[in-house]
Short mmCIF file of C-alpha atoms and ligand atoms in Angstrom, two decimals:
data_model
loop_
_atom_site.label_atom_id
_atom_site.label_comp_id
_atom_site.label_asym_id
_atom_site.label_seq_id
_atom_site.Cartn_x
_atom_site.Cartn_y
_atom_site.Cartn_z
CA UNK K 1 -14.72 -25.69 33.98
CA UNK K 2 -17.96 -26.33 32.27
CA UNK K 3 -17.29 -27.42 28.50
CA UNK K 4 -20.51 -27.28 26.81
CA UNK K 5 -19.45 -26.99 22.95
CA UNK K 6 -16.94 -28.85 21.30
CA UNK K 7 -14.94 -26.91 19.14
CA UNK K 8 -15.86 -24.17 16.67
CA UNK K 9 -15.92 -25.83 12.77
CA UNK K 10 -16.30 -22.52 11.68
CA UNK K 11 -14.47 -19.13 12.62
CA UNK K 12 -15.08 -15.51 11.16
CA UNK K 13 -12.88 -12.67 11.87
CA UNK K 14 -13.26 -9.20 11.69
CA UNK K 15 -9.58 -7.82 11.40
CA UNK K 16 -10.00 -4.10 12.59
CA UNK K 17 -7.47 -2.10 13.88
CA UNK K 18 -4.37 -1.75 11.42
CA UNK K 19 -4.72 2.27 11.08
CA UNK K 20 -4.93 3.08 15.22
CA UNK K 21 -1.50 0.21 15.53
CA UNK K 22 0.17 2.26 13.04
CA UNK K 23 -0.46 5.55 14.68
CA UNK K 24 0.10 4.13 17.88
CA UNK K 25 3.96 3.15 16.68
CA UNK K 26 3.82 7.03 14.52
CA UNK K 27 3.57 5.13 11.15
CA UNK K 28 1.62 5.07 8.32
CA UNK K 29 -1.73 3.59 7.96
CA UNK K 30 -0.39 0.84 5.21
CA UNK K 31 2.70 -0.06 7.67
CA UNK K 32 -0.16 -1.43 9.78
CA UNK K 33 -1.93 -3.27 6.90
CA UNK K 34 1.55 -5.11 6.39
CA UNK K 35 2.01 -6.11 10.05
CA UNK K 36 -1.71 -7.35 9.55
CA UNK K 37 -0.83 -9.49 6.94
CA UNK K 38 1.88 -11.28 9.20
CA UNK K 39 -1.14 -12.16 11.87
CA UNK K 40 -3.00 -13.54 9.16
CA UNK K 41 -0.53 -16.06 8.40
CA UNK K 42 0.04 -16.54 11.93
CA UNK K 43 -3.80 -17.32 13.15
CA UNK K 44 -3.81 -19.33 9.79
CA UNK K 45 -1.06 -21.84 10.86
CA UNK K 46 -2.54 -21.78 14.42
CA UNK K 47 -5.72 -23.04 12.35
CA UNK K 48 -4.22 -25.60 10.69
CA UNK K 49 -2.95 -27.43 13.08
CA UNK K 50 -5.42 -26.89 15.84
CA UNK K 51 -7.89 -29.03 12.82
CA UNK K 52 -10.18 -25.86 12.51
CA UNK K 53 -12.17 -26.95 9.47
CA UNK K 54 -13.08 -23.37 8.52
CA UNK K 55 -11.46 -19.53 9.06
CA UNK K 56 -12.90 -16.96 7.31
CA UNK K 57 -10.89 -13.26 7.21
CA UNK K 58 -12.84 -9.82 6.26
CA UNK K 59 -10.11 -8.52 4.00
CA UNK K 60 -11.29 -6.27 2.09
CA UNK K 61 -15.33 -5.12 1.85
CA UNK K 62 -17.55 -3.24 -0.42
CA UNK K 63 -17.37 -0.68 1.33
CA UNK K 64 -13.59 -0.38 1.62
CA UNK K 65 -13.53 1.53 -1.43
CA UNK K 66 -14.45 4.36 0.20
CA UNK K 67 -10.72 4.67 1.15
CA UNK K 68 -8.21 6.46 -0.11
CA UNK K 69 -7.04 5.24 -3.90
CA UNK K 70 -3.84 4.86 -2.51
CA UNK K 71 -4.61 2.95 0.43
CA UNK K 72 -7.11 0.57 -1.68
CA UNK K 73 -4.26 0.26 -4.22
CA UNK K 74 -1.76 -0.49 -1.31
CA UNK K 75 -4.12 -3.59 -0.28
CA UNK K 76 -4.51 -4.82 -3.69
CA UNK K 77 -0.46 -5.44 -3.74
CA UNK K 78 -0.22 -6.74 -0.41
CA UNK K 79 -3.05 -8.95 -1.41
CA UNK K 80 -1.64 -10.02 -4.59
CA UNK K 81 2.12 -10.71 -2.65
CA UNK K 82 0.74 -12.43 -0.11
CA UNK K 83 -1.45 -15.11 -2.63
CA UNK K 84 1.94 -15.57 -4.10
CA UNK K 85 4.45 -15.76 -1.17
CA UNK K 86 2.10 -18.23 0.82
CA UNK K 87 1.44 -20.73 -2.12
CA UNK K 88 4.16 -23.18 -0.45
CA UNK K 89 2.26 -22.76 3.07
CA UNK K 90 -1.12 -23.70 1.52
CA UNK K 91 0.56 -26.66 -0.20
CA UNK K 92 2.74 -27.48 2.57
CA UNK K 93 -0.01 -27.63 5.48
CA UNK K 94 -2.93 -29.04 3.00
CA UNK K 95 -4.76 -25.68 3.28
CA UNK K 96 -7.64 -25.08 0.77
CA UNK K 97 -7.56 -21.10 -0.40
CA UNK K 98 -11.58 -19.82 -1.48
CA UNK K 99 -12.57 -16.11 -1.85
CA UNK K 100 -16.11 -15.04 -1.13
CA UNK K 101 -16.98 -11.53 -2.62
CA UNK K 102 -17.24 -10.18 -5.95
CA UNK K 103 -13.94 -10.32 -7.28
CA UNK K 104 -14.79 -9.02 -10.56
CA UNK K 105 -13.86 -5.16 -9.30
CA UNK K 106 -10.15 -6.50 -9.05
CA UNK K 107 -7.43 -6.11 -11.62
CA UNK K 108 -6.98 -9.08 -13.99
CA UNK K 109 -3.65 -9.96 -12.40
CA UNK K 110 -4.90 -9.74 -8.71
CA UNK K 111 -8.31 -12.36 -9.80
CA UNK K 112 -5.72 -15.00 -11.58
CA UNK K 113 -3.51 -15.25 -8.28
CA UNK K 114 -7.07 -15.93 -6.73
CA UNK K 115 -8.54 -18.46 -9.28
CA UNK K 116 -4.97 -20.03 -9.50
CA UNK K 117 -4.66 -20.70 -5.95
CA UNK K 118 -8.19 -21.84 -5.45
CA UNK K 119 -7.69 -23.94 -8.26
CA UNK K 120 -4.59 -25.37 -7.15
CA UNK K 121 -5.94 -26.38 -3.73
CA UNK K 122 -9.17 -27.54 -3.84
CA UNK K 123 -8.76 -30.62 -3.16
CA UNK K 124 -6.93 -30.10 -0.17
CA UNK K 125 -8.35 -31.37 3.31
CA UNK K 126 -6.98 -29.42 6.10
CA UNK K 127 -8.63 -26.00 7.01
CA UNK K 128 -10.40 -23.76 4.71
CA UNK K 129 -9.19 -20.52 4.48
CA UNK K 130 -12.01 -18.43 2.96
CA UNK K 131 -10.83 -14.67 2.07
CA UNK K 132 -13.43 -11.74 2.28
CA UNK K 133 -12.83 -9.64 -0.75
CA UNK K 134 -15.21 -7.23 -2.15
CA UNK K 135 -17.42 -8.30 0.11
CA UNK K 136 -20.42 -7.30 1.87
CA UNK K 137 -23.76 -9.18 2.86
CA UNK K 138 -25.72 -7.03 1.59
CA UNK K 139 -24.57 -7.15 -2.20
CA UNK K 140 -24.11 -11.16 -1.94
CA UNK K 141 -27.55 -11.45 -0.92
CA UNK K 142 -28.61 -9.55 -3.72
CA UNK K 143 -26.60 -11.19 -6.23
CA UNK K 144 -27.89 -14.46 -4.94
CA UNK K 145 -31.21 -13.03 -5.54
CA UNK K 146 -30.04 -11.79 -8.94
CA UNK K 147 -28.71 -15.31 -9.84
CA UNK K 148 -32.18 -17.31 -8.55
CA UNK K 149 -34.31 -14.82 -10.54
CA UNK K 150 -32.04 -15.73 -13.55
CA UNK K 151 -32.82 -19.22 -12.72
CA UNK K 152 -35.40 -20.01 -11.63
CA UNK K 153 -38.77 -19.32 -13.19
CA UNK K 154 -41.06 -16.52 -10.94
CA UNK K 155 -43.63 -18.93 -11.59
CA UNK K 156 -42.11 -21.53 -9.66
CA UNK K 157 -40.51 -19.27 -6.98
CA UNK K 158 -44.21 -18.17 -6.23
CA UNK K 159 -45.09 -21.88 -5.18
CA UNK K 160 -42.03 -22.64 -2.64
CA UNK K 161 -42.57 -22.02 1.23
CA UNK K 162 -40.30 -19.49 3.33
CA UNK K 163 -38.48 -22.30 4.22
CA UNK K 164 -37.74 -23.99 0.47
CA UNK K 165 -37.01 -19.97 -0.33
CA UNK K 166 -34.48 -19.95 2.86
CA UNK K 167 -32.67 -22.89 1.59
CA UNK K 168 -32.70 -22.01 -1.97
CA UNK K 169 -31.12 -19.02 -0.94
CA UNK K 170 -28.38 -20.91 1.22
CA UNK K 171 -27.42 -23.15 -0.93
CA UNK K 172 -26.77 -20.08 -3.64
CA UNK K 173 -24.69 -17.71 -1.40
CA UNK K 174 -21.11 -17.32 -2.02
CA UNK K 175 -21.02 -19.40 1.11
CA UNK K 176 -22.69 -22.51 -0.35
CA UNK K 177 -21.08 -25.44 0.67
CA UNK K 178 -19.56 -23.71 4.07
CA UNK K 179 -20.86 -24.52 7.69
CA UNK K 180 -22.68 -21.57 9.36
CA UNK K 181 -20.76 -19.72 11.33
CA UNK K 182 -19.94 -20.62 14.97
CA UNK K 183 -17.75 -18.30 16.27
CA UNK K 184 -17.64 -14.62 15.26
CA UNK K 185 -14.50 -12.41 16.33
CA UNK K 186 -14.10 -8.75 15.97
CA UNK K 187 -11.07 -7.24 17.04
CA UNK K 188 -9.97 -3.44 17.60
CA UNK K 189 -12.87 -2.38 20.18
CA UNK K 190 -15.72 -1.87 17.95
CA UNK K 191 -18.75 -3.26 18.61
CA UNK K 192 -20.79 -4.07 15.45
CA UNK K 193 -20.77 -7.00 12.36
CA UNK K 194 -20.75 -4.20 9.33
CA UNK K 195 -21.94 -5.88 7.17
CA UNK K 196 -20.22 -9.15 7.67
CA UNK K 197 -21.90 -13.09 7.25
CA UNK K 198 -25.35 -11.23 8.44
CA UNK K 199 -26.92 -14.65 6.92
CA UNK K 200 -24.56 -17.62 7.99
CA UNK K 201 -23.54 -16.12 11.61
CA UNK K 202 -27.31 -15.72 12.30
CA UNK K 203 -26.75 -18.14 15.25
CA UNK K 204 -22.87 -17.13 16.32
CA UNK K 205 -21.31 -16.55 19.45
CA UNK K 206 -19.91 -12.84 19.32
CA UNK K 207 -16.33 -12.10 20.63
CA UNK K 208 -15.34 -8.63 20.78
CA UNK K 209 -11.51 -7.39 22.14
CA UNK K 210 -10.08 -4.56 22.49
CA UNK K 211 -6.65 -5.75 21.18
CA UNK K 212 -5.49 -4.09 17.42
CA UNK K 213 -5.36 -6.65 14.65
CA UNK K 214 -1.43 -6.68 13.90
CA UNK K 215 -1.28 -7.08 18.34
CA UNK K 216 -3.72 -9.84 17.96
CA UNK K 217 -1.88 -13.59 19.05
CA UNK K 218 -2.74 -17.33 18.92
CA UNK K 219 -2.62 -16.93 22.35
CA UNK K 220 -5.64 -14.47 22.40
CA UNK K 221 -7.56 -16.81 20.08
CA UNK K 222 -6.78 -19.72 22.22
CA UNK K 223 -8.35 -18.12 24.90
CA UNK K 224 -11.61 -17.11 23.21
CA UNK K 225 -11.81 -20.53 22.42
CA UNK K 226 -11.62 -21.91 25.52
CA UNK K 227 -14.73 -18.95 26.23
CA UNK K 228 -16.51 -20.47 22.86
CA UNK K 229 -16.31 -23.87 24.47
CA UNK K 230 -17.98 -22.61 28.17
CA UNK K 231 -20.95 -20.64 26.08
CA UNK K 232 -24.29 -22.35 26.19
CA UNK K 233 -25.90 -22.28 22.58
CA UNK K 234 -29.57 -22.89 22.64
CA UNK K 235 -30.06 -22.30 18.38
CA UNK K 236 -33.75 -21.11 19.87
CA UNK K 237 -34.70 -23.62 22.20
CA UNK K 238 -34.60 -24.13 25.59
C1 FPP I 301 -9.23 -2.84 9.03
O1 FPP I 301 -8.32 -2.03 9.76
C2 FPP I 301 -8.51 -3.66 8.11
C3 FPP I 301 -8.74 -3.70 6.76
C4 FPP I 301 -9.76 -2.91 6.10
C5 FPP I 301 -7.92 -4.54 5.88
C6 FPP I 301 -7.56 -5.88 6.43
C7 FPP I 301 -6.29 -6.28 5.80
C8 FPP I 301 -5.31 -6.99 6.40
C9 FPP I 301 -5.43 -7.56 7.75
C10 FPP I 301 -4.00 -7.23 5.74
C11 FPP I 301 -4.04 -7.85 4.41
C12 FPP I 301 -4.77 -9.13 4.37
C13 FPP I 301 -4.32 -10.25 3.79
C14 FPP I 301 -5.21 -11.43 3.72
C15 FPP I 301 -2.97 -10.37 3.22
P1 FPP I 301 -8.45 -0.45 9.64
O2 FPP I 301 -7.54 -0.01 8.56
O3 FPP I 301 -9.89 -0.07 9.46
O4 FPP I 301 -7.94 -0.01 11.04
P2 FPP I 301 -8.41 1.28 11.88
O5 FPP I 301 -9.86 1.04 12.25
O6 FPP I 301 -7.51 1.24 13.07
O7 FPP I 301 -8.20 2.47 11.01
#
């Protein structure tokens, strides 16, 4: 076997497929959201101890409000739950908990369970779990630009080069201090990002599988890996 990349420092998963499980086992849509939530912690562990730096989860995106209200408010619980019930695994495996998204749309209860538990492990230095919620690329980048215009004067905006602008901008994402993404995995057989790390997974390797999120093992992500680690990454050269 050729190895040509060490491992990933940074994964990004797309957990799609919750609704079709439940169907598939004649029960209803939030069953499957539940049995997602048990992967979650699952691929998190796996994480841990495998020393991933970085795992980042789409939870929940702007677009998810779309759903039904009592769908969205079925998440927000299971959310909320699981931020309490997994406070001893964070502290007990060293995991540090950050949110990217606009979590101002949540209820007041639902944002303190957040802010607590990023609070309480920040200084931890095993993985980083980073939690999509209320997120969507296109409204961070725009609240980045929101944020620089409220910063920065236009005057001297005018005078940087694309590439002071680029990093600017980098450095003012949700994402700040996080590595780009290396590894981006989408499971439940569709084949597109929506919406998802467009900026930081500009240069990612792109897994796609068939398998539903609440089928989807350690096992399966070991294996990707092992695909991650045969990929040649050229970042543009040669
Ligand atoms: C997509 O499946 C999944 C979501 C929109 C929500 C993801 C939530 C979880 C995995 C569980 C809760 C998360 C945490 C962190 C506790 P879908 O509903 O679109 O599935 P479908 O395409 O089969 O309908």
């Amino acid at each position: 076997m050729n190895l040509n990349n060490a491992l990933p420092q940074h994964i990004a998963i797309i957990m799609d497929g919750n609704g079709r499980w439940a169907r598939q086992q004649g029960k209803k849509r939030t069953q499957g959201h539940k049995e997602g939530a048990k992967v979650v912690r699952e691929i998190t562990q796996w994480c841990a101890n495998s020393h991933i730096p970085y795992l980042t989860l789409y939870a929940f995106s702007t677009e998810n409000w779309k759903r039904p209200k009592m769908e969205i408010s079925y998440l927000m619980k299971l959310l909320e739950k699981y931020l309490k019930e997994e406070r001893a695994t964070y502290l007990k495996n060293n995991i540090r908990f950050r949110v990217i998204g606009d979590i101002n749309a949540f209820s007041t209860s639902l944002q303190n369970a957040i802010l607590e538990l990023e609070h309480l492990t920040q200084n931890h230095t095993n993985l980083t779990q980073i939690l999509a919620l209320n997120y969507g690329s296109h409204n961070e980048i725009a609240r980045t630009f929101i944020k620089l215009a409220n910063s920065q004067s236009q005057n001297k905006l005018s005078k940087l080069t694309a590439q002071e602008v680029a990093e600017l901008i980098n450095a003012n994402l949700d994402t700040a201090t996080l590595p780009d993404v290396d590894m981006l995995i989408r499971t439940g057989g569709e084949k597109r990002i929506s919406n998802f790390l467009l900026w930081q997974a500009s240069y990612a390797e792109l897994f796609f599988t068939p398998t539903l999120w609440p089928n989807f093992t350690t096992d399966e992500l070991d294996k990707l890996m092992g695909e991650f680690c045969e990929r040649q990454r050229r970042f543009g050269g040669l």
